[in-house]
Structures are given as C-alpha cells and as structure tokens.
Short mmCIF file of C-alpha atoms in Angstrom, two decimals:
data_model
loop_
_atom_site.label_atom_id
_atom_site.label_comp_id
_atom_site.label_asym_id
_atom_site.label_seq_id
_atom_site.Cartn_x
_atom_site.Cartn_y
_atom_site.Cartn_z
CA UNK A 1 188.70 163.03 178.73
CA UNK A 2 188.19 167.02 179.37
CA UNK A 3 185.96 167.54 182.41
CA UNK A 4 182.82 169.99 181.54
CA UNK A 5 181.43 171.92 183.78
CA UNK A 6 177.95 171.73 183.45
CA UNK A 7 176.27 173.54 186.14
CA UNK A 8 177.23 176.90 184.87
CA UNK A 9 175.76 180.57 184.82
CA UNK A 10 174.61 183.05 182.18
CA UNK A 11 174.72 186.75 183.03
CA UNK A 12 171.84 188.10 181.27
CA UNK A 13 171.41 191.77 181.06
CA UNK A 14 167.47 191.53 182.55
CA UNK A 15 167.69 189.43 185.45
CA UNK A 16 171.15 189.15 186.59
CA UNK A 17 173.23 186.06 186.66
CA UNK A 18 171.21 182.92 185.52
CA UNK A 19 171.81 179.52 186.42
CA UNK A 20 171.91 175.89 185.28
CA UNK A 21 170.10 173.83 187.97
CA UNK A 22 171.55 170.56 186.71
CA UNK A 23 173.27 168.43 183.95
CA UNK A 24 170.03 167.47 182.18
CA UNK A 25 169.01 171.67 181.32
CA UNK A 26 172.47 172.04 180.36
CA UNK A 27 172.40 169.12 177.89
CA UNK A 28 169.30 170.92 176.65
CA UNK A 29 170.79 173.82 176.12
CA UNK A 30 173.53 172.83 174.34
CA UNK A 31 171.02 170.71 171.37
CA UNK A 32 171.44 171.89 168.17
CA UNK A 33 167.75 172.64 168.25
CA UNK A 34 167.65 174.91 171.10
CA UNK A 35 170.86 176.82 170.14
CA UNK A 36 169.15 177.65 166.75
CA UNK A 37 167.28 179.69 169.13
CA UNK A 38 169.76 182.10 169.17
CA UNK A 39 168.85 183.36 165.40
CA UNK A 40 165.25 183.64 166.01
CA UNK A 41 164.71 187.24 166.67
CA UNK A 42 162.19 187.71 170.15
CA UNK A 43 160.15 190.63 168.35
CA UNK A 44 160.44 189.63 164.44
CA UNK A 45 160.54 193.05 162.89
CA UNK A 46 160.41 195.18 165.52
CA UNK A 47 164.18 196.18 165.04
CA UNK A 48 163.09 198.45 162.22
CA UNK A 49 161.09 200.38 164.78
CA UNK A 50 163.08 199.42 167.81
CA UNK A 51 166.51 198.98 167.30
CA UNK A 52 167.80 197.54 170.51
CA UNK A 53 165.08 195.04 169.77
CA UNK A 54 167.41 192.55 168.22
CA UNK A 55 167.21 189.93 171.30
CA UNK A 56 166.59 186.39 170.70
CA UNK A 57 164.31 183.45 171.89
CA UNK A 58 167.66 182.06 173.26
CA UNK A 59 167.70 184.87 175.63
CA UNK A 60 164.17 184.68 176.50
CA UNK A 61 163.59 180.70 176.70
CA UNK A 62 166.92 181.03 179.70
CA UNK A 63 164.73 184.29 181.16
CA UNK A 64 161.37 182.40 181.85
CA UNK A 65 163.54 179.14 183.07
CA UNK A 66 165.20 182.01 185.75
CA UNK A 67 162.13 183.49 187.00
CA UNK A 68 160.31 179.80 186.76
CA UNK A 69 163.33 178.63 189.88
CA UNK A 70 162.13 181.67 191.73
CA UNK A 71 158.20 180.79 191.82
CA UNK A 72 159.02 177.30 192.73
CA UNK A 73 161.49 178.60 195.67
CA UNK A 74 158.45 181.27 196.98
CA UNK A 75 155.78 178.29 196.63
CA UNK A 76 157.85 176.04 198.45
CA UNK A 77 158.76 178.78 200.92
CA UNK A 78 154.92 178.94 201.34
CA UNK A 79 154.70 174.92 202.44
CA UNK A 80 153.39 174.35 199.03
CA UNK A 81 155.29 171.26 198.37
CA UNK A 82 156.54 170.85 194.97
CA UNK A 83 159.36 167.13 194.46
CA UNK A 84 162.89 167.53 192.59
CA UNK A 85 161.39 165.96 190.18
CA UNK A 86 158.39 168.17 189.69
CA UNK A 87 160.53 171.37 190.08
CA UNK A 88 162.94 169.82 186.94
CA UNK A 89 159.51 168.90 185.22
CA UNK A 90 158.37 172.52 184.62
CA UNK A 91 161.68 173.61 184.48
CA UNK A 92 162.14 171.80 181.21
CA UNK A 93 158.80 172.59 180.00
CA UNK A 94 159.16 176.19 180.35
CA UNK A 95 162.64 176.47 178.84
CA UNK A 96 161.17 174.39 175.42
CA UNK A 97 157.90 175.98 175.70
CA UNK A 98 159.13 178.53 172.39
CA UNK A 99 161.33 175.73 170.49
CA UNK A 100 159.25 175.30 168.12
CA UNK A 101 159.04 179.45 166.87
CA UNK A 102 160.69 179.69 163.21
CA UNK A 103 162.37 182.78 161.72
CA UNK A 104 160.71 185.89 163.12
CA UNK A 105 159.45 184.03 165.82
CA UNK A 106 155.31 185.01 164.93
CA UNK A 107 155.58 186.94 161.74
CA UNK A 108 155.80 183.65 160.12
CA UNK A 109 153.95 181.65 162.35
CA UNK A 110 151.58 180.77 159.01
CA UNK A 111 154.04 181.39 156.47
CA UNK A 112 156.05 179.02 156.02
CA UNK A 113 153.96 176.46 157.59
CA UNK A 114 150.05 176.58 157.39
CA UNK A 115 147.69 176.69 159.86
CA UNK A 116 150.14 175.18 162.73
CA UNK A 117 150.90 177.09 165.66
CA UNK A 118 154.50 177.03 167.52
CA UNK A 119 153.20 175.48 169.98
CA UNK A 120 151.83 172.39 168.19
CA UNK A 121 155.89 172.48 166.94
CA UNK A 122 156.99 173.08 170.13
CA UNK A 123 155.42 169.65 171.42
CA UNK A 124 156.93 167.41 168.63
CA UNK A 125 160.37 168.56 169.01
CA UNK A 126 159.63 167.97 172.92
CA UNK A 127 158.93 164.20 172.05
CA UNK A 128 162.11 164.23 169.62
CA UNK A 129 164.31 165.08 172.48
CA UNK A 130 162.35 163.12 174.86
CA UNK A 131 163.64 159.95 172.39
CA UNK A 132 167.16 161.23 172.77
CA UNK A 133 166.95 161.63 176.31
CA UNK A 134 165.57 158.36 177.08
CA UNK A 135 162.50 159.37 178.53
CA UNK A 136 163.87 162.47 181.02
CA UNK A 137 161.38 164.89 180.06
CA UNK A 138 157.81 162.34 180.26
CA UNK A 139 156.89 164.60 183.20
CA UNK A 140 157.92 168.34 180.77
CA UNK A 141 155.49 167.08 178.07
CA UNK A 142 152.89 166.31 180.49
CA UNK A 143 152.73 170.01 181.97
CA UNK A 144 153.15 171.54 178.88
CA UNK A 145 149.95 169.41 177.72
CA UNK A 146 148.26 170.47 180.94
CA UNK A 147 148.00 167.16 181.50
CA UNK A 148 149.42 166.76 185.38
CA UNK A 149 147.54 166.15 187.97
CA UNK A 150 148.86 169.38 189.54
CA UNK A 151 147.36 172.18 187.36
CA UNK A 152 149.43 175.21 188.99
CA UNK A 153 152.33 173.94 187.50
CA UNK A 154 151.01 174.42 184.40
CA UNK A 155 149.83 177.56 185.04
CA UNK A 156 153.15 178.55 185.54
CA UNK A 157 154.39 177.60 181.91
CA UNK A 158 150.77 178.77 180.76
CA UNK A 159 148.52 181.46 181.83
CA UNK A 160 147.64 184.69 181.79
CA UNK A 161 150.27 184.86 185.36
CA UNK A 162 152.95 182.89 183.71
CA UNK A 163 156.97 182.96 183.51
CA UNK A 164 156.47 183.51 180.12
CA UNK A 165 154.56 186.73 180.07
CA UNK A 166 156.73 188.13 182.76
CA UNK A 167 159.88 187.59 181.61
CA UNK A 168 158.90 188.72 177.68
CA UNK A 169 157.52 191.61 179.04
CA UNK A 170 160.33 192.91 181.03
CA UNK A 171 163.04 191.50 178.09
CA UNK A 172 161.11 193.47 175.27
CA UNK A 173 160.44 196.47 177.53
CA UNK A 174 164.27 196.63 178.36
CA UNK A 175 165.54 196.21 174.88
CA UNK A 176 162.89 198.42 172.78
CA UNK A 177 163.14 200.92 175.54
CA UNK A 178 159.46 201.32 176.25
CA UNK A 179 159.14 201.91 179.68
CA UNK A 180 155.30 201.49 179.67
CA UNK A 181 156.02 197.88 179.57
CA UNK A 182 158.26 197.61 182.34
CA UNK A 183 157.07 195.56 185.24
CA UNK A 184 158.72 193.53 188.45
CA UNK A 185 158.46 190.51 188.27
CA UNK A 186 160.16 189.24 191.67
CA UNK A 187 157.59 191.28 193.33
CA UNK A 188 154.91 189.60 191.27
CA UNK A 189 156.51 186.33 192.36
CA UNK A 190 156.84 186.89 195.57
CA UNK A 191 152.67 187.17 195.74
CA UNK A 192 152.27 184.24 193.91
CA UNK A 193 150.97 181.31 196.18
CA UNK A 194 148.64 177.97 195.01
CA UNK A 195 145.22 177.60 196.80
CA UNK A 196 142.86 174.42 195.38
CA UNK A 197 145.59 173.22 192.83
CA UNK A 198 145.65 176.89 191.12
CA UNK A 199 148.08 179.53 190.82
CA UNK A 200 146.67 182.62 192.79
CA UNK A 201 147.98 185.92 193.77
CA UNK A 202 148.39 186.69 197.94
CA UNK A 203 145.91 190.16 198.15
CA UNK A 204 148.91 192.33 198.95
CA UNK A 205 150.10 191.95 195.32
CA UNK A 206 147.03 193.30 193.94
CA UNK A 207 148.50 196.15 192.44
CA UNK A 208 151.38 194.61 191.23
CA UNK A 209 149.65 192.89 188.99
CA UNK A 210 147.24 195.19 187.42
CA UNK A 211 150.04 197.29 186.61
CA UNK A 212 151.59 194.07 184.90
CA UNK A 213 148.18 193.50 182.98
CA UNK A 214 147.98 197.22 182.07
CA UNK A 215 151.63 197.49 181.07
CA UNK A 216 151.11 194.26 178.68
CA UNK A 217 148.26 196.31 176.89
CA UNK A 218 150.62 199.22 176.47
CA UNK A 219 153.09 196.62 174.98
CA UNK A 220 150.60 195.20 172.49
CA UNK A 221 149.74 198.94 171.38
CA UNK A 222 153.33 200.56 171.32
CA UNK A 223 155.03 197.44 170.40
CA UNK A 224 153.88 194.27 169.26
CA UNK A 225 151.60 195.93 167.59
CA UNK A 226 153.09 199.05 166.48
CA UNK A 227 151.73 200.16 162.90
CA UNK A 228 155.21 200.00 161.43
CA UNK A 229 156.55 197.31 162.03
CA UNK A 230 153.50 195.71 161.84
CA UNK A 231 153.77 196.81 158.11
CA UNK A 232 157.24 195.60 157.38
CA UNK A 233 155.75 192.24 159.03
CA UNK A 234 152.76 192.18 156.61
CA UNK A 235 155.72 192.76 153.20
CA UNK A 236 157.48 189.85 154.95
CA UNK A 237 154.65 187.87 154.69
CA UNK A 238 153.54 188.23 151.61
CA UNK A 239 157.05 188.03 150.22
CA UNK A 240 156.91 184.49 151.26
CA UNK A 241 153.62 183.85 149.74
CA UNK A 242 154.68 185.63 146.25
CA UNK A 243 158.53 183.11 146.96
CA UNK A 244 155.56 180.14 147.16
CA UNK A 245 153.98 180.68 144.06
CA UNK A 246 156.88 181.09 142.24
CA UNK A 247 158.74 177.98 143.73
CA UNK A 248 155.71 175.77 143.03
CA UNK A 249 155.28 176.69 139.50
CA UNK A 250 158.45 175.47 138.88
CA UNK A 251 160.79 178.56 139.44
CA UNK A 252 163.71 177.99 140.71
CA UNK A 253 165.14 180.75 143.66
CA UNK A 254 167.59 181.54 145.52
CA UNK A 255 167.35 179.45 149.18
CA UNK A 256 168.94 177.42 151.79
CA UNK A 257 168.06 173.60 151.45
CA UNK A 258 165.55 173.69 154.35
CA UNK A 259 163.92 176.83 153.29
CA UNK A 260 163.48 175.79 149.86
CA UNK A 261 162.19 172.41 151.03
CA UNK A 262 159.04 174.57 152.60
CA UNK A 263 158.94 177.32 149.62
CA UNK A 264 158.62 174.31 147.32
CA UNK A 265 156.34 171.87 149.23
CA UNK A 266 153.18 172.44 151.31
CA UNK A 267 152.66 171.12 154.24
CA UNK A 268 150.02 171.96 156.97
CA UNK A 269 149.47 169.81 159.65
CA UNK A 270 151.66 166.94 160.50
CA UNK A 271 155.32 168.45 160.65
CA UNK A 272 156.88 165.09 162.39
CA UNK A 273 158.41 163.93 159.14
CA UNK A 274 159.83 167.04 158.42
CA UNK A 275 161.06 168.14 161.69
CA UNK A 276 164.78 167.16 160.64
CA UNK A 277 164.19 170.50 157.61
CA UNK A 278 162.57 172.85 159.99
CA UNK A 279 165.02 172.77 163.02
CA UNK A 280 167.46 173.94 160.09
CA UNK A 281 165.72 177.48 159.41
CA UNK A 282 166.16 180.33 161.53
CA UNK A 283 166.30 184.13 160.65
CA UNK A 284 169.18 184.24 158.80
CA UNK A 285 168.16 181.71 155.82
CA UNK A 286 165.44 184.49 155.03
CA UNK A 287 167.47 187.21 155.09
CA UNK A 288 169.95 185.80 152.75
CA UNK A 289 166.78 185.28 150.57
CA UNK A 290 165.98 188.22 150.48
CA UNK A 291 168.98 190.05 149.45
CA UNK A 292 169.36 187.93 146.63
CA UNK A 293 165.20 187.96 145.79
CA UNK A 294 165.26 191.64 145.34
CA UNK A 295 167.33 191.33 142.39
CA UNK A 296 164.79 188.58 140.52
CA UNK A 297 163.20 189.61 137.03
CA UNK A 298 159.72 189.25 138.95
CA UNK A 299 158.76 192.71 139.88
CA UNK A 300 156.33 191.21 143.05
CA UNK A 301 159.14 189.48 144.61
CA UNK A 302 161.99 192.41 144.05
CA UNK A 303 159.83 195.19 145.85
CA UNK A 304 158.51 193.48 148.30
CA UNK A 305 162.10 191.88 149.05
CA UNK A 306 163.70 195.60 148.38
CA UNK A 307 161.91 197.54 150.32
CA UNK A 308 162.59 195.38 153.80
CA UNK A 309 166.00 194.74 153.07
CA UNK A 310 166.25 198.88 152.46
CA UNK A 311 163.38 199.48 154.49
CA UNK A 312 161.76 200.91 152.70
CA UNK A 313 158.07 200.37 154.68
CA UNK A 314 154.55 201.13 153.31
CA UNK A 315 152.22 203.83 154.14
CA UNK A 316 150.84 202.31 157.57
CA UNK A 317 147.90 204.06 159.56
CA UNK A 318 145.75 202.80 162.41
CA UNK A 319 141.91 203.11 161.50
CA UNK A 320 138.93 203.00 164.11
CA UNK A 321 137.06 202.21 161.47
CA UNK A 322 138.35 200.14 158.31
CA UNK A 323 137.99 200.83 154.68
CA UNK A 324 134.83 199.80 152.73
CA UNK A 325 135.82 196.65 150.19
CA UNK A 326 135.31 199.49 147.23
CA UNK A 327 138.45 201.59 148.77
CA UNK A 328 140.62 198.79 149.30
CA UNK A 329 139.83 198.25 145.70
CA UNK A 330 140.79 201.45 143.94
CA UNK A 331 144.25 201.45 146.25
CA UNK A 332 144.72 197.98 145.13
CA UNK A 333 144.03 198.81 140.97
CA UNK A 334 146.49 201.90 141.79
CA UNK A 335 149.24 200.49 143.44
CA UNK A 336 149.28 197.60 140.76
CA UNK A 337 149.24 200.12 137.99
CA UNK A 338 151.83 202.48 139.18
CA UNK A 339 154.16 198.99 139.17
CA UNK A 340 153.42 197.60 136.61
CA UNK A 341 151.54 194.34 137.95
CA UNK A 342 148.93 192.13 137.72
CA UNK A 343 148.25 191.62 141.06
CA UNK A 344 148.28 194.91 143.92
CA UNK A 345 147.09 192.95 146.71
CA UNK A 346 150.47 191.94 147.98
CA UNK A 347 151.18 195.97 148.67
CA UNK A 348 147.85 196.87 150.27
CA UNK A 349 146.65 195.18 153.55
CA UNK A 350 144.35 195.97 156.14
CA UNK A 351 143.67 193.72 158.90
CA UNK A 352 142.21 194.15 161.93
CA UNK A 353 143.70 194.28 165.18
CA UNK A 354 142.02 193.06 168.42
CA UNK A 355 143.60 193.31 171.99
CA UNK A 356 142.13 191.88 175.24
CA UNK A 357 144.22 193.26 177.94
CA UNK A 358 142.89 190.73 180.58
CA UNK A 359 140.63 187.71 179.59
CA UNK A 360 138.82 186.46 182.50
CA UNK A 361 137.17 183.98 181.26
CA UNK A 362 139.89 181.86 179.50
CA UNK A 363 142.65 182.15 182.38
CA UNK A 364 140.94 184.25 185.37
CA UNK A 365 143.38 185.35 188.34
CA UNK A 366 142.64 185.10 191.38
CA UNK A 367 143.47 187.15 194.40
CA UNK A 368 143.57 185.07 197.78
CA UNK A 369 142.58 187.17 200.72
CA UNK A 370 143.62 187.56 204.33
CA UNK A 371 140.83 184.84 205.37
CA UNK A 372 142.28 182.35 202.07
CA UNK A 373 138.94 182.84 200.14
CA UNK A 374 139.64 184.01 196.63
CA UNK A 375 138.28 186.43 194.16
CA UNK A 376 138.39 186.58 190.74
CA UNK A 377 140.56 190.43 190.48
CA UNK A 378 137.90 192.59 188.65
CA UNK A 379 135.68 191.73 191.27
CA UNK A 380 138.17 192.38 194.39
CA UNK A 381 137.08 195.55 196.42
CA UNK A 382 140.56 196.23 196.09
CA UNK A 383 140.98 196.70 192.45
CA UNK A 384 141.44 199.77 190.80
CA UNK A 385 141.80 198.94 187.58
CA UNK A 386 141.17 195.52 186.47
CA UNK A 387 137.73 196.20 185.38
CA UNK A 388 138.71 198.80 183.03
CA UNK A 389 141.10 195.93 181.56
CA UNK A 390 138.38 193.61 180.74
CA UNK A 391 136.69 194.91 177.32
CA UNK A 392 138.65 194.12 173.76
CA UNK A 393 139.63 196.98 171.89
CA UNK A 394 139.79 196.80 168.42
CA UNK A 395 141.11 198.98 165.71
CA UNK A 396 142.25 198.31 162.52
CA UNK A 397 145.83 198.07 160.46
CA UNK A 398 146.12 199.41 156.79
CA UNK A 399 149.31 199.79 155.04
CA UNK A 400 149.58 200.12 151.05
CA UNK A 401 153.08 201.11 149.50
CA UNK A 402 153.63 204.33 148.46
CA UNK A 403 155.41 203.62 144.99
CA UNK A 404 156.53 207.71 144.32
CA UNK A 405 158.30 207.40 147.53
CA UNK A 406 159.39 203.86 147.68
CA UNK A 407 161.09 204.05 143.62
#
C-alpha cells in the first residue's frame, strides 16, 4: 500500500505556508464535501467589479484554520491553558464553519433554499461527517453551537474578534485590491488574551483593532456592498426565482440533477434528507444554467440570464433616501413595456442596505488593561475611534435595467 503523507502544507498567497496539524484535518480536507469548496466563489459576484476576486471558500476555510493555530499558540503562550484536544476541537470547527455556503457563497443564501442560513447547513453536514468519523468532531459541533463550557473558544470561531473576520478581511482585501480593507492580523493576535472565560484584547492592541473594525466598514461599503455587483447579485437572484416558477409549472430547463432537484422542489427548513443533492451544487452548475437559460423562448429568464453571462448589469445607484412606492411603480410599468413582459419587477429592485461597523451589544470587545480590569472599547480612554463606529448607517440600493443600453 502507497504511504500518504498526511501532515502536509499549503502555500497560500495571504498568509504564507499553511499547515496540516494532524491526520484527522487532512481527512477533512480531502471529503468530497469540503473540496466542493473549491467552486464556491468567496465574494459571489464581486469578480464583475473585482476581478482578482475569483478566490474560493477552499482558500478561506484553510486561512481562518491558519490564523485559528496562531491564537491558540499566543493564548497558551499567555498560561491560558487550552488541551490537544480542545486546540483540534476549534480547529475543526473553524475550518467547517462555511461548509455549508452554496454557489455564490451569500448571493444565494435564500435562493435556492428558503429561509435557511449557511450556518444552519453548516451544522448538519458537521453531524454527517461526525457519523463518518465515528464521533471525532463531538467536541467541533459543540463550539460551533457555543455550547462548551469554555466560551472563548467559541469566540474564536464566532465573534465580532474572530478567525473568520480576520482572515476574510485580509483574503478579500488582497485579491479585490482594496487596500482600505487591509489589516494585520498576527498583530491583532498577538493582543488577543482570555480574562473570565472571554476573548479580550491586551490594551496595547487598542489601535490595532479599531483600524480592523474601521477597515471592515470600508469593506462592506467598497466591496461587499458595492452598488454593482450588488446589482448583478440582485439579476442572479431573481433569475433563480423566474428558473423556480418555470420549473414548478411544469417546464422543463436546462440543469444539473442536484440543481434541478431544488429549481423543481421547495424546501425550507429541514435540509437533512436532502443533504446528499446539495453537497452536489457549487458555482459551476449555475453557470452552465445560465448559458444555456439565456437562449429559452421566455423573455424573463433570457435577459436576466444574458445580461450576467455578458454582463451586461443594470442601472445601479446608491440612494440616502429611497424611492416612494409610486416611482418604483412607473420604472417597473416601463421596464416591462419596453420588453415586452408581464411582469417588470424582476429588473427593478431597491433594497435597503444597513451596516453596523461595530455592534456592541451583540458581541462587545473588550480591552484588558495594565491592572487586568476590562473595558468595553468605545468606552476605553484610549480609543480614538470606536465610538464613531458604533451608529448603523443606512442607505439604500436601486438598480432597474436599462433596456436601450442592455438590447
């Protein structure tokens, strides 16, 4: 039999050479349901604005498992005791936390599937390969529930400090280019220290990390939320809910098994049965859709699919104020007479779209000072901007297709 080397190491172009702690992660890795991760876009649409942004959750899922080994080594470097077994516990946990994401990772978080979030996903194809590996990650699913006794270590899968955030942050910043969003996260790690079972922040890193909570608000604005692709999200979107309709009224298009499966059949809440379909869809199965869609008789589902294959994006415009229900109206009624439809509403969208750069209320950070007290960081003395970070803004999205410029 061949040996395989199982403790081997990634070089990722963030953080370096990345490595696999032990035989278990690497079986992980190699599952058919965490390789699928590799065609599951980071940034869904983003490329269209972006295009270096073509990075996957693959890369990301190894990224927050990196920095994750670093925390635990500066905790434990700071007597904070943390077992093998705990240290492989939210190992695991962090590098599954995003399994569950389907194609475009959050653009079709409600698409394809109603009203369930990855997470919820996430968590049953955690038990699946708990089954397969008899048991080996009990101690994963309980810090991903929050539900060890030792809350910092789920602080560092979830929270508004966690792997997560700091290694999405730096992987989207390098790969779009915007270097608004570019942090540090060793030195943010190399603060980090646990006082009363919580994740805090040593005072000297301060700074550090309001830069890393303002640079995640200039991500939202310049990226995530960017009013293009935001756009070419919102025709992806209702592409799949125009494929729906069609599919369950009997029409018969062009898909993969597994995405058919979902076009054709509804289902909302309990995915368990139908976990063996979904692990089969990644990017590519609605891509392929989509080249063939745009060439359907049904003129809904041929622009919409057209114009993101060709890019062909809508008029998009951020608002500070949204449109009365009487405008949306009249660009609805024009858009759907200029095409020749029934229905405008899949071309013309306005949402809105709310930002909290730091919530302190659901998941405050604390800074520990010289003496080991803690403060919550907008109330520090020696903050400088947290306090600024603290109110929601809010503006809103509104795209509507252009069809002079998009026939």
């Amino acid at each position: 039999m061949e040996y395989v080397n199982k403790l081997k190491v990634f070089n990722d172009p963030v953080h370096g050479f990345i490595s696999i702690p032990n035989e278990l992660i690497f079986d992980i890795i190699q599952h058919p349901s965490f390789q699928r991760l590799r065609r599951i876009c980071q940034t869904g649409l983003t490329e269209l604005v972006y295009p270096g942004a073509k990075h996957s959750r693959f890369h990301h899922a190894l990224g927050a498992m990196h920095l994750t080994q670093k925390a635990v080594e500066t905790l434990r470097a700071k007597n904070v005791e943390i077992s093998e077994e705990e240290k492989n516990g939210v190992l695991c946990a962090i590098l599954l936390h995003d399994i569950g994401h389907g194609p475009f990772s959050h653009t079709l978080e409600h698409s394809i599937i109603e009203n369930l979030y990855h997470e919820r996903i996430s968590l049953y194809l955690m038990e699946m390969l708990n089954r397969e590996f008899s048991g080996e990650l009990d101690l994963a699913i309980q810090i991903f529930k929050g539900e060890y006794e030792r809350k910092f270590l789920t602080q560092l899968v979830s929270s508004q400090l966690d792997m997560d955030r700091l290694d999405y942050l730096k992987r989207d910043s390098f790969f779009t280019g915007v270097v608004e969003g570019n942090i540090n996260p060793d030195r943010i790690i190399s603060t980090l220290n646990v006082k009363d079972d919580q994740l805090v922040v040593d005072s000297k890193g301060i700074y550090s990390i309001e830069k890393y909570l303002a640079a995640r608000m200039f991500m939202y604005w310049q990226v995530y939320n960017h009013r293009t692709s935001f756009s070419a999200e919102v025709l992806l979107t209702q592409a799949m809910r125009r494929a729906k309709e069609l599919s369950r009224n009997g029409e018969k298009l062009f898909a993969t098994d597994a995405f058919g499966y979902f076009l054709q059949n509804e289902v909302k809440e309990n995915l368990k049965d139908q976990l063996g379909q979904f692990i089969q869809l990644d990017d590519s199965d609605v891509w392929a859709s989509l080249k063939q869609w745009q060439n359907h008789e049904d003129i809904t589902l041929s622009c919409l699919s057209r114009c993101l294959i060709n890019r062909m994006l809508p008029v998009s415009k951020i608002l500070n104020e949204p449109l009365s229900a009487d405008e949306l109206n009249v660009l609805t009624n024009k858009t759907a007479r200029e095409l020749g439809v029934e229905d405008g509403s899949y071309f013309v969208h306005q949402s809105s779209v709310k930002v909290i750069p730091y919530d302190k209320h659901k998941s405050p950070v604390y800074i520990m000072n010289k003496d080991r007290s803690l403060q919550e960081i907008s109330e520090s003395s020696l903050q400088i901007l947290s306090h600024h970070l603290l109110n929601p803004i809010e503006k809103f999205h509104l795209c509507y297709l252009d069809v002079k410029k998009n026939s």
